Short mmCIF file of C-alpha atoms in Angstrom, two decimals:
data_model
loop_
_atom_site.label_atom_id
_atom_site.label_comp_id
_atom_site.label_asym_id
_atom_site.label_seq_id
_atom_site.Cartn_x
_atom_site.Cartn_y
_atom_site.Cartn_z
CA THR V 1 -67.58 -15.64 -75.37
CA SER V 2 -65.48 -12.94 -74.05
CA HIS V 3 -61.99 -13.58 -71.17
CA ARG V 4 -63.76 -10.84 -69.33
CA ASP V 5 -67.21 -12.60 -69.45
CA CYS V 6 -65.12 -16.01 -68.50
CA SER V 7 -63.00 -14.92 -65.75
CA MET V 8 -62.58 -17.13 -62.90
CA ILE V 9 -64.32 -16.58 -60.17
CA PRO V 10 -62.90 -17.20 -56.68
CA ALA V 11 -65.32 -17.50 -54.45
CA LEU V 12 -66.53 -19.88 -56.60
CA ALA V 13 -63.92 -21.87 -56.73
CA VAL V 14 -63.14 -21.99 -52.72
CA ALA V 15 -66.75 -22.64 -52.12
CA ALA V 16 -66.78 -25.63 -54.31
CA ALA V 17 -63.51 -26.53 -53.51
CA LEU V 18 -64.28 -27.00 -49.76
CA GLY V 19 -67.61 -28.74 -50.55
CA LEU V 20 -69.57 -25.48 -49.06
CA ALA V 21 -71.55 -24.72 -52.46
CA ARG V 22 -74.54 -26.26 -54.22
CA PRO V 23 -73.77 -27.74 -57.20
CA PRO V 24 -75.10 -25.04 -60.34
CA PRO V 25 -77.10 -26.54 -62.91
CA ALA V 26 -75.71 -28.65 -65.21
CA THR V 27 -76.25 -25.33 -68.12
CA ALA V 28 -74.36 -22.77 -66.79
CA PRO V 29 -75.42 -19.13 -67.58
CA ASP V 30 -73.98 -18.05 -70.27
CA GLY V 31 -69.73 -16.14 -69.54
CA LEU V 32 -70.09 -17.82 -65.64
CA CYS V 33 -67.34 -20.71 -66.80
CA VAL V 34 -64.06 -21.86 -64.90
CA GLU V 35 -60.75 -21.37 -66.20
CA TYR V 36 -58.49 -24.58 -65.37
CA PHE V 37 -55.24 -24.89 -65.80
CA ALA V 38 -53.73 -28.90 -65.96
CA ILE V 39 -50.26 -29.62 -65.09
CA GLY V 40 -50.43 -33.46 -64.92
CA SER V 41 -52.56 -36.25 -66.28
CA ASN V 42 -55.23 -34.06 -66.76
CA MET V 43 -53.46 -32.90 -69.70
CA ALA V 44 -54.35 -36.36 -71.80
CA SER V 45 -58.02 -35.94 -73.10
CA ARG V 46 -57.94 -39.42 -72.54
CA VAL V 47 -57.50 -38.48 -69.40
CA PHE V 48 -60.03 -35.51 -68.95
CA GLU V 49 -62.59 -36.25 -71.85
CA GLY V 50 -62.34 -39.70 -71.34
CA ARG V 51 -62.36 -41.16 -67.97
CA ARG V 52 -63.53 -38.02 -66.34
CA GLY V 53 -66.61 -36.90 -68.51
CA ILE V 54 -65.56 -33.61 -69.07
CA LYS V 55 -65.69 -31.54 -72.16
CA PRO V 56 -64.18 -28.44 -72.20
CA SER V 57 -65.45 -25.84 -74.17
CA ALA V 58 -61.85 -24.54 -75.07
CA LYS V 59 -57.99 -26.10 -74.63
CA ARG V 60 -55.56 -24.15 -74.96
CA PRO V 61 -51.47 -24.35 -74.52
CA ALA V 62 -50.31 -22.05 -71.65
CA VAL V 63 -47.16 -21.74 -69.46
CA ALA V 64 -47.39 -19.76 -65.85
CA LEU V 65 -44.51 -18.23 -64.79
CA ASP V 66 -42.56 -18.31 -60.97
CA HIS V 67 -44.51 -22.05 -60.98
CA ALA V 68 -42.84 -25.22 -60.93
CA LEU V 69 -44.03 -28.78 -61.29
CA THR V 70 -43.90 -31.09 -58.71
CA PHE V 71 -44.87 -34.54 -57.47
CA ASP V 72 -45.76 -33.76 -53.41
CA VAL V 73 -49.32 -35.39 -53.97
CA PRO V 74 -48.56 -39.25 -52.39
CA GLY V 75 -50.26 -42.38 -54.20
CA ALA V 76 -50.45 -45.68 -53.35
CA GLY V 77 -47.26 -47.43 -51.96
CA PHE V 78 -44.75 -48.43 -54.35
CA ALA V 79 -46.94 -48.80 -57.57
CA GLU V 80 -48.53 -45.40 -57.75
CA PRO V 81 -46.13 -43.05 -55.30
CA ALA V 82 -47.01 -39.85 -56.18
CA PHE V 83 -48.60 -37.61 -58.16
CA ALA V 84 -48.30 -33.79 -59.89
CA ALA V 85 -48.98 -30.58 -57.91
CA ILE V 86 -48.54 -26.80 -59.09
CA SER V 87 -46.21 -25.01 -56.49
CA SER V 88 -45.24 -21.24 -56.33
CA ARG V 89 -41.21 -20.93 -57.23
CA THR V 90 -39.59 -17.55 -58.94
CA GLY V 91 -37.84 -17.71 -61.67
CA SER V 92 -39.71 -21.61 -62.73
CA GLU V 93 -42.03 -22.10 -64.93
CA CYS V 94 -44.70 -24.46 -65.91
CA HIS V 95 -46.53 -25.42 -69.24
CA GLY V 96 -49.82 -27.12 -69.03
CA VAL V 97 -53.08 -27.17 -70.36
CA LEU V 98 -55.73 -24.47 -70.35
CA TYR V 99 -59.36 -26.03 -70.11
CA THR V 100 -62.55 -23.42 -70.02
CA ILE V 101 -65.10 -25.33 -68.31
CA SER V 102 -68.46 -25.09 -66.14
CA PRO V 103 -69.11 -24.70 -62.99
CA LEU V 104 -70.47 -27.72 -63.19
CA ASP V 105 -67.83 -29.57 -64.18
CA TRP V 106 -65.28 -27.78 -62.22
CA LEU V 107 -67.13 -29.65 -58.86
CA ARG V 108 -67.03 -32.87 -60.72
CA LEU V 109 -62.90 -31.97 -61.27
CA CYS V 110 -62.91 -31.36 -57.33
CA ALA V 111 -64.36 -34.26 -56.36
CA SER V 112 -62.46 -36.58 -58.54
CA GLU V 113 -59.29 -35.24 -57.29
CA ALA V 114 -60.19 -35.77 -53.72
CA VAL V 115 -60.28 -31.70 -52.94
CA PRO V 116 -59.60 -30.61 -50.30
CA VAL V 117 -58.12 -33.99 -48.38
CA ALA V 118 -55.24 -34.12 -51.62
CA TYR V 119 -54.77 -31.48 -53.34
CA VAL V 120 -56.34 -27.53 -53.01
CA PRO V 121 -57.20 -24.66 -55.30
CA ALA V 122 -54.44 -22.51 -56.52
CA PHE V 123 -55.03 -19.42 -58.11
CA LEU V 124 -52.13 -17.99 -60.78
CA THR V 125 -52.13 -16.04 -63.92
CA VAL V 126 -51.25 -18.21 -67.25
CA GLU V 127 -50.06 -16.87 -70.34
CA CYS V 128 -51.49 -18.87 -73.01
CA TYR V 129 -49.12 -18.91 -76.27
CA ASP V 130 -50.70 -16.60 -78.11
CA GLY V 131 -49.37 -14.12 -75.82
CA ARG V 132 -53.09 -14.26 -73.77
CA ARG V 133 -52.62 -13.23 -70.59
CA VAL V 134 -55.54 -15.38 -68.02
CA GLU V 135 -56.74 -15.88 -64.60
CA ALA V 136 -57.52 -19.25 -63.75
CA VAL V 137 -57.27 -21.82 -60.89
CA SER V 138 -54.86 -25.23 -61.15
CA LEU V 139 -54.67 -27.55 -58.38
CA GLN V 140 -51.57 -27.36 -55.64
CA ALA V 141 -50.93 -29.98 -52.87
CA ALA V 142 -52.97 -29.24 -49.63
CA PRO V 143 -50.88 -28.33 -46.76
CA GLY V 144 -49.91 -31.28 -44.34
CA LEU V 145 -49.72 -34.00 -46.32
CA PRO V 146 -47.36 -36.71 -45.49
CA ARG V 147 -44.22 -36.16 -47.88
CA ARG V 148 -42.70 -39.87 -48.90
CA ARG V 149 -38.96 -39.75 -49.97
CA GLY V 150 -37.26 -42.64 -51.62
CA GLY V 151 -33.96 -40.96 -51.00
CA THR V 152 -34.51 -38.34 -53.49
CA ASP V 153 -35.50 -34.75 -52.17
CA GLU V 154 -38.81 -34.78 -53.99
CA PRO V 155 -40.66 -38.72 -54.61
CA ARG V 156 -40.99 -39.47 -58.25
CA PRO V 157 -43.89 -40.83 -60.24
CA SER V 158 -44.71 -44.09 -61.80
CA ALA V 159 -44.20 -44.72 -65.19
CA ARG V 160 -47.28 -45.23 -66.47
CA TYR V 161 -48.43 -41.44 -64.92
CA LEU V 162 -45.27 -39.91 -66.39
CA SER V 163 -46.36 -41.53 -69.62
CA LEU V 164 -49.58 -39.98 -69.19
CA LEU V 165 -48.50 -36.64 -68.56
CA ARG V 166 -45.92 -36.93 -72.11
CA ASP V 167 -48.72 -37.53 -73.84
CA GLY V 168 -51.08 -34.81 -72.88
CA ALA V 169 -47.74 -32.63 -73.14
CA ALA V 170 -47.66 -33.63 -77.20
CA GLU V 171 -51.25 -34.19 -77.72
CA ALA V 172 -51.77 -30.44 -76.81
CA GLY V 173 -48.96 -29.18 -78.70
CA LEU V 174 -46.84 -27.75 -75.72
CA ALA V 175 -43.25 -26.66 -76.18
CA PRO V 176 -40.85 -29.33 -77.26
CA VAL V 177 -38.51 -27.64 -74.45
CA TRP V 178 -41.37 -28.67 -71.76
CA LEU V 179 -41.29 -32.05 -73.60
CA GLU V 180 -37.47 -32.56 -73.26
CA TYR V 181 -38.12 -31.35 -69.92
CA LEU V 182 -41.04 -33.80 -69.21
CA ASP V 183 -38.32 -36.95 -71.13
CA ARG V 184 -35.37 -36.32 -68.75
CA LEU V 185 -38.08 -37.01 -65.29
CA GLU V 186 -37.27 -40.78 -64.12
CA PRO V 187 -40.12 -43.09 -62.70
CA ALA V 188 -39.48 -44.42 -59.22
CA VAL V 189 -38.23 -47.99 -59.04
CA GLY V 190 -40.31 -50.28 -58.85
CA SER V 191 -43.68 -48.28 -59.91
CA THR V 192 -46.32 -49.35 -62.34
CA PRO V 193 -44.49 -49.80 -65.75
CA ALA V 194 -45.73 -47.29 -68.96
CA PRO V 195 -48.33 -48.92 -70.79
CA LEU V 196 -47.09 -50.79 -74.16
CA PRO V 197 -47.74 -49.29 -77.31
CA ALA V 198 -50.89 -50.51 -78.88
CA PRO V 199 -49.84 -52.79 -81.94
CA PRO V 200 -50.32 -51.24 -85.40
CA PRO V 201 -53.32 -52.54 -87.47
CA ARG V 202 -53.20 -55.36 -89.09
CA ARG V 203 -53.25 -54.87 -92.98
CA ASN V 204 -55.51 -56.64 -95.83
CA TYR V 205 -52.94 -58.54 -97.31
CA GLU V 206 -51.70 -59.42 -93.64
CA GLU V 207 -55.16 -61.17 -93.02
CA ARG V 208 -54.88 -63.75 -96.52
CA TYR V 209 -54.89 -67.24 -95.47
CA GLY V 210 -51.56 -68.38 -96.53
CA ALA V 211 -49.85 -65.47 -96.75
CA THR V 212 -46.28 -65.39 -96.80
CA PHE V 213 -43.56 -63.18 -96.65
CA VAL V 214 -39.46 -62.52 -97.65
#
C-alpha cells in the first residue's frame, strides 16, 4: 500500500477520539489505515503489541520537528506521577516510532489511552529516518488537565515508565542522540522503580548435580 493510499483521515481520528464514530469492521478496506506516532511507552513492542494487542502493519523510526516530549499527563499519585505526551514547541524535536495500524486498532488505542479525557489527537508531519515525510497523528495532553509540580517546572515520570521509553527507543533503533537524552532524564523521587533485569539463563553444566566452580 502506498503512503498516499494509506494517508491519515483527520475526520475519522477526531470522531474516534471523541467517541462519535462506530468502530469500523475488523478488516479495514484496502488503503484505509492510521499512521500513529508513538513517543511514550507504546514505543516498546511488549506494551504496544503485547499489552495492548495491536499488531502494526509497519513500524518505522521517525522524528517530529518543532515538537517536544513532555510529561504533562498526570498519573496515579507518587508511584506513577506522570505520563508522556507530545507538545508543539518551535525549535525542538521529538523522536518516536511511526506505526501503521487499522482504524479499529486506532479506536482501541484511544480507549486504552483515555481519549479524550487524558489525551487528544495531535496531527503533525513526521520525517522517517529514510527521509520520507508522513502525515500522522500522535497524542497530546487534553486541555484542562491538572498539573502536578513537585519542585520542578515539569512533572517527572516513574523509573519504571522511563525504562519502557528507553527500551522501546533502543528496540526501534532511534537516533543515539535521543537515546542519550532519555538516559539523562531523571525519574520522580519515590516513584515505582525500574524492574530488575532478568537473570541470564542457566547453562547445562550449571545444572549438573555437584557441579563446582573456581
